[in-house]
Amino acid sequence: MSAKQTDQTGRVVNEFLGSAEIFTSAVSDLLEDELEALSEKKVTFSQMKLLKMVSIAEDYTVSNVAQFLGVSTAAASRAVDRLVRRGLVRRTEAAADRRVVQLSLTADGAELLERYDASAQRALHQVFGALPPEQLKQASEFLDRLSVSIVEQHDSERAVCFRCGIHFRDRCLLRKVRRDQCFFHARGRETKGTERAD
Amino acid sequence: MSAKQTDQTGRVVNEFLGSAEIFTSAVSDLLEDELEALSEKKVTFSQMKLLKMVSIAEDYTVSNVAQFLGVSTAAASRAVDRLVRRGLVRRTEAAADRRVVQLSLTADGAELLERYDASAQRALHQVFGALPPEQLKQASEFLDRLSVSIVEQHDSERAVCFRCGIHFRDRCLLRKVRRDQCFFHARGRETKGTERAD
DNA sequence: GAAGATTGATTGTTCAATCTTG
DNA sequence: CAAGATTGAACAATCAATCTTC
């Protein structure tokens, strides 16, 4: 629109952001299709994220789900409720603090997640398998640098959590810049991967 | 979870997807904050996309909005309605075909969009301005190649539209692989940018 | 009858209020 | 009275049905 936007640098930046947006949405579409192909009964992508998260540890709570999924606790509570009703997730009162509800997968939930993971990995391998890992690593690092720089400059007072542990990533970027704001770090928990210090 | 996921290649792919997801969500957060800082009255990011799209041409319709935003026509119709009620968008019956409703910005809408664009560009320049354009171009091309490869391999029968013209991008990736499925191409319309043939 | 836009019913989201436990 | 989880009211998204125009 403005003169700035047609300016050379601005245009390149916008093209790049467009590429990134298109890419992530293409990946989402791909994975959602895998999900549909799997279709037990309608399971949504966000619900699968929830299952994945719950599978990581035995003591995750509704609040944790909200942080991870980036939704309100009200929404998280209802999302959990839906999965409980479908017999995929189990609620347990925490012994230590009876206010909190601990979540775990049922056998059905674990089995569904297992099958989804397998088919998702297969689909991703089909697309990315032929690429040289170094190229992917290089791209990861470039994007990570930018993300960190956004958080550092942006620096809004609000607590940001990248929810790195969910879905794709074992390490949390925020550990590098906000050790106190990363959910995983706050819990002092490592996920399944090996954490490489920066 | 499975053995495959802990495998070296799979891990690199997952880290990369995590980086991409984190990056796009960081950018979204950044821009949403610009939007809030601008706050006339609550305007959502998606509504701003709608304004931006309408600003591109004078004869966009409700169906076009739905395609662009990737939502149902019902949702698009209601989204338009909200903006009309706020005095940001105008509805006009098309002379040629009285079934269709043509959309345009009001003076208020144009002014709001202008201000948002300016502040967004400023914020983006702050983050990306120092980067060498070649690096951004290279990253764009890498992501684009992957996106195209996903669409090609995935190839689901459903009509995909990347909605490239919205928001960031002037060119549509899909022109390269699906000339008939790209909304912009289907309309034979170029947006504001110069279209560089591949 | 088909296509574009809108409306009704259902579902899922948020914010605010509530309830229980610490 | 603070913190975790849940529920009520309002709003937004979908699918299906409807209404108008081609």
PDB file of N, CA, C and O (backbone and C1' of nucleotides) in Angstrom, chain B residues 61 63 74 77-78 91 99 101, chain C residues 2-9:
ATOM      1  N   THR B  61     -15.852 -10.297  -4.086  1.00  0.00           N
ATOM      2  CA  THR B  61     -17.158 -10.687  -3.574  1.00  0.00           C
ATOM      3  C   THR B  61     -17.018 -11.475  -2.277  1.00  0.00           C
ATOM      4  O   THR B  61     -15.912 -11.775  -1.837  1.00  0.00           O
ATOM      5  N   SER B  63     -17.777 -14.579  -1.818  1.00  0.00           N
ATOM      6  CA  SER B  63     -17.146 -15.865  -2.127  1.00  0.00           C
ATOM      7  C   SER B  63     -15.641 -15.720  -2.199  1.00  0.00           C
ATOM      8  O   SER B  63     -14.895 -16.575  -1.706  1.00  0.00           O
ATOM      9  N   ALA B  74     -20.420 -18.897   4.603  1.00  0.00           N
ATOM     10  CA  ALA B  74     -21.242 -18.430   5.720  1.00  0.00           C
ATOM     11  C   ALA B  74     -20.422 -17.543   6.649  1.00  0.00           C
ATOM     12  O   ALA B  74     -20.848 -16.440   7.011  1.00  0.00           O
ATOM     13  N   SER B  77     -19.563 -14.283   4.949  1.00  0.00           N
ATOM     14  CA  SER B  77     -20.710 -13.384   4.919  1.00  0.00           C
ATOM     15  C   SER B  77     -20.870 -12.662   6.245  1.00  0.00           C
ATOM     16  O   SER B  77     -21.090 -11.445   6.289  1.00  0.00           O
ATOM     17  N   ARG B  78     -20.723 -13.414   7.330  1.00  0.00           N
ATOM     18  CA  ARG B  78     -20.873 -12.787   8.643  1.00  0.00           C
ATOM     19  C   ARG B  78     -19.704 -11.866   8.963  1.00  0.00           C
ATOM     20  O   ARG B  78     -19.881 -10.824   9.598  1.00  0.00           O
ATOM     21  N   ARG B  91     -20.960  -2.628   1.035  1.00  0.00           N
ATOM     22  CA  ARG B  91     -21.514  -3.622   0.113  1.00  0.00           C
ATOM     23  C   ARG B  91     -22.158  -2.914  -1.071  1.00  0.00           C
ATOM     24  O   ARG B  91     -22.843  -1.909  -0.883  1.00  0.00           O
ATOM     25  N   ARG B  99     -26.764 -11.248  -8.263  1.00  0.00           N
ATOM     26  CA  ARG B  99     -26.619 -12.165  -7.136  1.00  0.00           C
ATOM     27  C   ARG B  99     -25.406 -11.797  -6.292  1.00  0.00           C
ATOM     28  O   ARG B  99     -25.389 -11.979  -5.081  1.00  0.00           O
ATOM     29  N   VAL B 101     -22.381  -9.693  -4.439  1.00  0.00           N
ATOM     30  CA  VAL B 101     -22.190  -8.458  -3.682  1.00  0.00           C
ATOM     31  C   VAL B 101     -20.739  -8.038  -3.815  1.00  0.00           C
ATOM     32  O   VAL B 101     -19.837  -8.804  -3.477  1.00  0.00           O
TER      33      VAL B 101
ATOM     34  P    DA C   2     -28.690 -28.843 -10.636  1.00  0.00           P
ATOM     35  O5'  DA C   2     -27.813 -27.513 -10.725  1.00  0.00           O
ATOM     36  C5'  DA C   2     -27.290 -27.091 -11.988  1.00  0.00           C
ATOM     37  C4'  DA C   2     -26.581 -25.759 -11.805  1.00  0.00           C
ATOM     38  C3'  DA C   2     -25.638 -25.717 -10.602  1.00  0.00           C
ATOM     39  O3'  DA C   2     -24.472 -24.993 -10.969  1.00  0.00           O
ATOM     40  C1'  DA C   2     -27.280 -24.024 -10.386  1.00  0.00           C
ATOM     41  P    DA C   3     -23.273 -24.773  -9.983  1.00  0.00           P
ATOM     42  O5'  DA C   3     -23.423 -23.226  -9.630  1.00  0.00           O
ATOM     43  C5'  DA C   3     -23.360 -22.255 -10.670  1.00  0.00           C
ATOM     44  C4'  DA C   3     -23.393 -20.873 -10.051  1.00  0.00           C
ATOM     45  C3'  DA C   3     -22.475 -20.738  -8.836  1.00  0.00           C
ATOM     46  O3'  DA C   3     -21.910 -19.442  -8.833  1.00  0.00           O
ATOM     47  C1'  DA C   3     -24.690 -20.301  -8.187  1.00  0.00           C
ATOM     48  P    DG C   4     -20.890 -19.002  -7.703  1.00  0.00           P
ATOM     49  O5'  DG C   4     -21.712 -17.900  -6.902  1.00  0.00           O
ATOM     50  C5'  DG C   4     -21.916 -16.631  -7.496  1.00  0.00           C
ATOM     51  C4'  DG C   4     -22.641 -15.728  -6.520  1.00  0.00           C
ATOM     52  C3'  DG C   4     -21.905 -15.537  -5.204  1.00  0.00           C
ATOM     53  O3'  DG C   4     -21.921 -14.157  -4.858  1.00  0.00           O
ATOM     54  C1'  DG C   4     -24.075 -16.399  -4.794  1.00  0.00           C
ATOM     55  P    DA C   5     -21.179 -13.643  -3.579  1.00  0.00           P
ATOM     56  O5'  DA C   5     -22.331 -13.687  -2.492  1.00  0.00           O
ATOM     57  C5'  DA C   5     -23.357 -12.690  -2.554  1.00  0.00           C
ATOM     58  C4'  DA C   5     -24.435 -13.004  -1.539  1.00  0.00           C
ATOM     59  C3'  DA C   5     -23.997 -12.871  -0.076  1.00  0.00           C
ATOM     60  O3'  DA C   5     -24.679 -11.749   0.484  1.00  0.00           O
ATOM     61  C1'  DA C   5     -25.340 -14.807  -0.467  1.00  0.00           C
ATOM     62  P    DT C   6     -24.338 -11.342   2.021  1.00  0.00           P
ATOM     63  O5'  DT C   6     -25.433 -12.164   2.821  1.00  0.00           O
ATOM     64  C5'  DT C   6     -26.811 -11.949   2.520  1.00  0.00           C
ATOM     65  C4'  DT C   6     -27.682 -12.999   3.173  1.00  0.00           C
ATOM     66  C3'  DT C   6     -27.648 -13.022   4.708  1.00  0.00           C
ATOM     67  O3'  DT C   6     -28.937 -12.683   5.174  1.00  0.00           O
ATOM     68  C1'  DT C   6     -27.635 -15.204   3.775  1.00  0.00           C
ATOM     69  P    DT C   7     -29.180 -12.516   6.734  1.00  0.00           P
ATOM     70  O5'  DT C   7     -29.690 -13.966   7.184  1.00  0.00           O
ATOM     71  C5'  DT C   7     -31.013 -14.358   6.862  1.00  0.00           C
ATOM     72  C4'  DT C   7     -31.315 -15.724   7.473  1.00  0.00           C
ATOM     73  C3'  DT C   7     -31.168 -15.806   8.996  1.00  0.00           C
ATOM     74  O3'  DT C   7     -32.265 -16.577   9.491  1.00  0.00           O
ATOM     75  C1'  DT C   7     -29.861 -17.469   8.004  1.00  0.00           C
ATOM     76  P    DG C   8     -32.516 -16.754  11.018  1.00  0.00           P
ATOM     77  O5'  DG C   8     -32.255 -18.321  11.196  1.00  0.00           O
ATOM     78  C5'  DG C   8     -33.057 -19.276  10.492  1.00  0.00           C
ATOM     79  C4'  DG C   8     -32.863 -20.670  11.059  1.00  0.00           C
ATOM     80  C3'  DG C   8     -32.750 -20.769  12.580  1.00  0.00           C
ATOM     81  O3'  DG C   8     -33.290 -22.028  13.022  1.00  0.00           O
ATOM     82  C1'  DG C   8     -30.697 -21.431  11.598  1.00  0.00           C
ATOM     83  P    DA C   9     -33.161 -22.445  14.546  1.00  0.00           P
ATOM     84  O5'  DA C   9     -31.975 -23.522  14.517  1.00  0.00           O
ATOM     85  C5'  DA C   9     -32.098 -24.690  13.694  1.00  0.00           C
ATOM     86  C4'  DA C   9     -30.993 -25.699  14.022  1.00  0.00           C
ATOM     87  C3'  DA C   9     -30.747 -25.914  15.524  1.00  0.00           C
ATOM     88  O3'  DA C   9     -30.393 -27.280  15.751  1.00  0.00           O
ATOM     89  C1'  DA C   9     -28.789 -25.032  14.530  1.00  0.00           C
TER      90       DA C   9
END
